[in-house]
XYZ file of C-alpha atoms in Angstrom:
417
model
C 122.549 81.279 169.340
C 125.571 80.920 167.105
C 125.578 83.171 164.031
C 125.889 81.587 160.571
C 127.651 83.572 157.880
C 127.618 83.073 154.157
C 131.011 82.297 152.846
C 131.182 84.711 149.897
C 129.608 87.754 148.346
C 129.232 85.848 145.050
C 126.863 83.332 146.641
C 124.731 86.102 148.116
C 124.590 87.881 144.752
C 123.557 84.623 143.153
C 120.783 84.302 145.702
C 119.576 87.822 145.000
C 119.296 87.039 141.295
C 117.571 83.681 141.646
C 114.950 83.954 144.370
C 111.327 83.467 143.429
C 112.262 81.204 140.507
C 109.766 78.574 141.533
C 106.947 81.089 141.742
C 107.690 82.278 138.198
C 108.267 78.902 136.566
C 105.194 79.255 134.380
C 105.157 83.036 133.981
C 108.876 83.867 133.881
C 111.229 84.294 130.948
C 110.105 81.088 129.254
C 106.553 82.343 128.978
C 107.838 85.792 128.116
C 109.732 84.315 125.175
C 106.522 82.822 123.837
C 104.781 86.172 124.224
C 107.580 88.034 122.479
C 107.420 86.043 119.262
C 106.814 87.937 116.098
C 103.216 88.605 115.134
C 101.842 88.852 111.615
C 98.986 91.122 112.657
C 100.966 93.804 114.575
C 103.888 93.659 112.176
C 101.680 93.830 109.111
C 99.556 96.584 110.600
C 102.633 98.543 111.598
C 104.024 98.224 108.091
C 100.787 99.346 106.463
C 100.468 102.418 108.655
C 104.139 103.250 108.119
C 103.745 102.887 104.337
C 100.720 105.186 104.351
C 102.975 107.895 105.840
C 105.767 107.536 103.258
C 106.344 110.161 100.515
C 106.618 107.427 97.861
C 103.138 106.175 98.642
C 101.638 109.660 98.578
C 103.183 110.417 95.189
C 102.411 106.985 93.716
C 99.178 108.075 92.057
C 100.798 111.042 90.355
C 103.693 108.909 89.128
C 101.272 106.422 87.603
C 99.368 109.284 85.968
C 102.616 110.610 84.504
C 103.537 107.170 83.159
C 100.071 106.779 81.630
C 100.361 110.211 80.009
C 103.720 109.256 78.511
C 102.221 106.067 77.120
C 99.328 107.977 75.558
C 101.777 110.431 73.996
C 103.776 107.569 72.459
C 100.617 106.067 70.971
C 99.624 109.219 69.097
C 99.935 109.365 65.322
C 102.334 112.303 65.463
C 105.292 112.922 67.783
C 104.251 116.540 68.322
C 101.084 118.530 67.824
C 100.258 120.025 64.445
C 100.929 123.728 63.750
C 98.870 126.222 61.739
C 100.771 128.714 59.561
C 98.979 131.864 58.331
C 100.586 134.434 56.000
C 99.570 137.291 53.703
C 101.288 139.290 50.924
C 100.313 142.750 49.667
C 101.753 145.617 47.521
C 99.905 148.394 49.265
C 103.114 149.777 50.808
C 104.962 150.397 47.542
C 102.739 150.170 44.408
C 99.227 149.600 45.690
C 98.080 147.897 42.477
C 95.790 145.649 44.474
C 97.996 142.541 44.531
C 96.973 140.274 47.375
C 97.913 136.791 48.536
C 96.610 134.798 51.522
C 98.042 131.485 52.572
C 97.014 129.004 55.276
C 98.932 125.779 55.899
C 98.798 122.967 58.477
C 102.174 121.453 59.399
C 102.155 117.948 60.901
C 105.366 116.402 62.372
C 105.931 112.776 61.375
C 107.537 109.910 63.243
C 110.962 108.899 62.049
C 111.224 105.288 60.844
C 110.881 103.012 63.891
C 110.567 105.910 66.334
C 106.915 105.388 67.245
C 107.305 101.714 68.152
C 110.422 102.394 70.187
C 108.752 105.319 71.964
C 105.862 103.069 72.920
C 108.262 100.430 74.255
C 110.129 103.053 76.297
C 106.867 104.459 77.696
C 105.688 100.968 78.631
C 108.980 100.301 80.409
C 108.613 103.582 82.257
C 105.142 102.574 83.475
C 106.443 99.209 84.663
C 109.379 100.909 86.374
C 106.976 102.964 88.495
C 105.413 99.843 90.008
C 108.830 98.252 90.496
C 110.074 101.416 92.213
C 107.154 101.373 94.633
C 107.676 97.681 95.364
C 111.341 98.270 96.199
C 110.411 101.221 98.429
C 107.958 98.991 100.308
C 110.650 96.338 100.749
C 113.141 98.837 102.151
C 110.513 100.199 104.519
C 109.713 96.649 105.639
C 113.352 96.286 106.682
C 113.063 99.379 108.890
C 109.768 98.201 110.382
C 111.138 94.741 111.162
C 114.278 96.203 112.734
C 112.222 98.546 114.916
C 109.870 95.696 115.841
C 112.581 93.333 117.024
C 114.505 96.086 118.789
C 111.308 96.834 120.673
C 110.802 93.160 121.506
C 114.369 92.710 122.761
C 114.130 95.824 124.911
C 110.853 94.649 126.428
C 112.106 91.194 127.339
C 115.259 92.688 128.870
C 113.074 95.013 130.932
C 110.931 92.118 132.143
C 114.016 90.093 133.046
C 115.424 93.069 134.962
C 112.133 93.387 136.828
C 112.234 89.710 137.731
C 115.791 90.126 138.989
C 114.653 93.040 141.120
C 111.771 91.021 142.554
C 114.210 88.208 143.329
C 116.638 90.598 144.981
C 113.895 92.129 147.092
C 112.651 88.689 148.124
C 116.134 87.566 149.186
C 116.683 90.864 151.003
C 113.528 90.272 153.040
C 114.620 86.724 153.888
C 118.079 87.913 154.901
C 116.595 90.667 157.063
C 114.424 88.155 158.899
C 117.407 85.929 159.535
C 119.468 88.907 160.698
C 116.682 89.793 163.129
C 116.598 86.193 164.292
C 120.354 86.256 164.806
C 121.184 83.699 162.108
C 123.059 86.202 159.905
C 125.233 89.234 160.477
C 124.262 92.855 159.747
C 126.860 92.942 156.958
C 124.834 90.330 155.101
C 121.798 92.646 155.206
C 123.905 95.492 153.828
C 125.062 93.296 150.972
C 121.467 92.284 150.233
C 120.340 95.919 150.188
C 123.243 96.797 147.888
C 122.201 94.046 145.481
C 118.659 95.459 145.494
C 120.045 98.877 144.558
C 122.033 97.319 141.698
C 118.911 95.541 140.455
C 116.909 98.798 140.650
C 119.553 100.535 138.545
C 119.381 97.739 135.972
C 115.588 98.083 135.828
C 115.902 101.823 135.248
C 118.387 101.331 132.410
C 116.196 98.661 130.813
C 113.168 100.934 131.126
C 115.010 103.720 129.307
C 115.996 101.345 126.497
C 112.403 100.090 126.224
C 111.038 103.637 126.134
C 113.468 104.575 123.372
C 112.535 101.528 121.296
C 108.836 102.226 121.851
C 109.310 105.813 120.698
C 111.186 104.671 117.577
C 108.370 102.247 116.729
C 105.706 104.887 117.318
C 107.524 107.452 115.172
C 107.828 104.948 112.340
C 104.345 103.447 112.460
C 102.280 105.927 114.460
C 100.920 103.215 116.785
C 101.688 101.184 119.880
C 103.087 97.677 119.613
C 101.018 94.707 120.684
C 101.681 90.984 120.902
C 101.144 88.417 118.168
C 102.328 85.044 116.808
C 105.530 84.464 114.904
C 105.870 85.105 111.180
C 105.655 81.851 109.193
C 108.778 80.221 107.827
C 108.876 81.096 104.099
C 109.048 78.610 101.277
C 111.785 78.856 98.605
C 111.039 81.379 95.888
C 112.817 82.588 92.723
C 115.124 85.570 92.918
C 113.352 87.214 89.984
C 110.410 88.008 92.282
C 112.587 90.006 94.690
C 111.486 93.683 94.800
C 115.031 95.051 94.693
C 115.905 92.944 91.667
C 112.614 93.796 89.965
C 113.453 97.469 90.403
C 116.910 97.030 88.903
C 115.558 94.858 86.097
C 113.022 97.575 85.316
C 115.869 100.077 85.171
C 117.750 97.794 82.786
C 114.714 97.417 80.543
C 114.037 101.147 80.565
C 117.672 101.972 79.782
C 117.688 99.475 76.926
C 114.481 100.941 75.466
C 115.848 104.455 75.789
C 119.042 103.372 74.078
C 117.007 101.934 71.204
C 114.974 105.126 71.007
C 118.069 107.313 71.023
C 119.429 105.218 68.151
C 116.572 106.289 65.852
C 116.280 109.887 67.078
C 119.386 111.045 65.233
C 117.581 113.597 63.040
C 114.791 116.076 63.535
C 111.327 114.784 62.689
C 110.117 115.288 59.097
C 107.041 117.464 58.565
C 104.092 117.164 56.222
C 102.332 120.409 55.315
C 98.937 120.834 53.675
C 97.653 124.304 52.812
C 95.796 126.574 50.446
C 96.715 129.849 48.732
C 94.321 132.524 47.499
C 95.871 135.310 45.356
C 95.289 138.031 42.740
C 97.806 140.059 40.778
C 95.923 143.374 40.486
C 92.804 145.152 41.610
C 89.709 143.990 39.767
C 91.060 140.594 38.785
C 89.534 137.377 40.018
C 91.316 135.633 42.902
C 92.887 132.301 42.134
C 93.043 129.511 44.691
C 95.502 126.620 44.872
C 96.246 123.638 47.149
C 99.759 123.214 48.497
C 101.285 119.941 49.721
C 104.806 119.887 51.083
C 107.228 117.546 52.846
C 110.105 118.800 54.980
C 112.961 116.312 55.423
C 115.812 117.338 57.783
C 119.314 116.532 56.585
C 122.249 115.642 58.801
C 122.378 114.397 62.381
C 121.236 116.330 65.410
C 124.113 117.778 67.381
C 122.799 116.279 70.652
C 122.006 112.811 69.300
C 125.464 111.343 69.935
C 125.496 112.603 73.522
C 121.989 111.254 74.110
C 122.948 107.848 72.724
C 126.131 107.734 74.816
C 124.232 108.619 77.993
C 121.645 105.942 77.289
C 124.387 103.352 76.747
C 126.073 104.378 80.000
C 122.775 104.100 81.887
C 122.236 100.620 80.481
C 125.710 99.436 81.440
C 125.387 100.885 84.944
C 121.944 99.364 85.518
C 123.054 95.942 84.262
C 126.149 96.000 86.470
C 124.092 96.961 89.511
C 121.632 94.168 88.759
C 124.420 91.591 88.598
C 126.013 92.776 91.847
C 122.696 92.991 93.693
C 121.727 89.499 92.535
C 124.923 88.073 94.021
C 124.514 90.060 97.229
C 120.882 89.038 97.768
C 121.661 85.411 96.973
C 124.404 85.415 99.616
C 122.129 87.191 102.087
C 119.412 84.591 101.631
C 121.865 81.735 102.133
C 123.209 83.359 105.309
C 119.699 84.013 106.622
C 118.688 80.374 106.055
C 121.807 79.138 107.831
C 121.132 81.513 110.708
C 117.574 80.207 111.096
C 118.806 76.606 111.157
C 121.553 77.284 113.710
C 119.369 79.406 115.976
C 116.648 76.766 115.841
C 119.167 74.211 117.040
C 120.318 76.609 119.775
C 116.694 77.173 120.816
C 116.053 73.447 121.102
C 119.222 73.002 123.150
C 118.303 75.928 125.393
C 114.829 74.491 125.979
C 116.281 71.084 126.895
C 118.731 72.795 129.226
C 115.931 74.800 130.857
C 113.843 71.651 131.370
C 116.765 69.763 132.932
C 117.722 72.732 135.087
C 114.144 73.003 136.327
C 114.090 69.353 137.306
C 117.466 69.682 139.029
C 116.211 72.703 140.925
C 113.282 70.677 142.205
C 115.577 67.864 143.350
C 117.949 70.194 145.198
C 115.133 72.221 146.736
C 113.749 69.032 148.238
C 117.212 67.932 149.344
C 117.819 71.323 150.976
C 114.571 71.129 152.877
C 115.543 67.664 154.125
C 118.977 68.893 155.175
C 120.766 66.787 152.571
C 122.207 69.768 150.649
C 123.894 72.994 151.720
C 122.790 76.535 150.943
C 125.582 77.433 148.438
C 124.657 74.419 146.299
C 120.982 75.344 146.392
C 121.737 78.933 145.324
C 124.029 77.753 142.527
C 121.357 75.404 141.160
C 118.733 78.153 141.340
C 121.013 80.540 139.469
C 121.666 77.957 136.765
C 117.921 77.321 136.383
C 117.178 81.029 136.086
C 119.901 81.572 133.479
C 118.700 78.528 131.535
C 115.126 79.839 131.416
C 116.315 83.280 130.400
C 118.470 81.829 127.616
C 115.546 79.737 126.398
C 113.350 82.836 126.235
C 115.965 84.788 124.313
C 116.555 81.863 121.961
C 112.879 81.734 121.075
C 112.939 85.470 120.408
C 116.035 85.228 118.202
C 114.520 82.419 116.133
C 111.515 84.635 115.424
C 113.833 87.496 114.486
C 115.890 85.225 112.232
C 112.768 84.032 110.385
C 111.739 87.655 109.940
C 115.185 88.468 108.529
C 114.944 85.502 106.153
C 111.597 86.766 104.869
C 113.162 90.187 104.419
C 116.073 88.686 102.492
C 113.612 86.884 100.213
C 111.812 90.154 99.519
C 108.600 89.275 101.380
C 106.567 91.959 103.105
C 105.442 91.512 106.739
C 102.463 89.262 107.404
């Protein structure tokens, strides 16, 4: 029997990558792409478990308690606690005529004009800043969780594709070996098929390492394994003022402004009101006289640290306002880019799906033609390779659309669902 040889190594490699396409038409990369879409339940659950492990979440209760304590302090009638002064006077160390004097006084600090209202406003801003700080921390963590999620998904689909390539290579190698045994192909063709199997096995090993690394990163971040789920919903337009990062910066601006106002009235020490009583006698045997004392202490001049405190508060306000303006522009541009990316990737996904459908139909036509002897083997292998690449691209396109929607939700400041 006359031996038939394949004309090129490229055709054989194409065959090794495309065998078993028909058997995987419903369970291959196209189905894998549907399985790899983003899932609200796993993503949301992963975020919640990751947030429970964060230092910000653990300290949130104490920060709220501190803010509430500051607000209670600003609502008191005095800026500081009252002080009790006790004193006595006697002549027993020099004349010992029996002169005695006892004095007790209560000193109460008073708020400076406008200080109490401005302290309350600053304390209220501080309490609001705590919630804004936690919201921004959640948003930043959501970015890490989403990145780990999609890295894990990409690694898994690449591993599955590599496994399918290996199965194809092994199937072609078995077919080539049978034809070599039958005398239709040369031994060199079998060696080339075995070499392609080894290459596919190496690719599977590399993909498995990448998948294991992504799985470990996800587990370290969330403390759980990743499971499948549907895609995150496409978000509706929302105002920038609701963005967690901007709310945090706006809270910083408000707090800096309130602290600047407070520093503007805290230029002098607080006045003090004193109320006391004095009991005294001039000599032994005389009756003791008692009197009531009322006093008011008014500091004069400015505090030495008031100018520095006011300057620091003004600098904090300017810095916070500048950061808010820059971050608003950056987030606005990020949202616009994310929306454009979703639109373009959606178009690419639709095109890839149409290409995969057409390639599948063409593969069926050429398979039938090959069986009838109306098409040669190189053409059949080329059509199979094109169909496999089209299905793989369609699967990846579906995955990238899900990732782009997730990035758009992140840009809008939305937490995982």
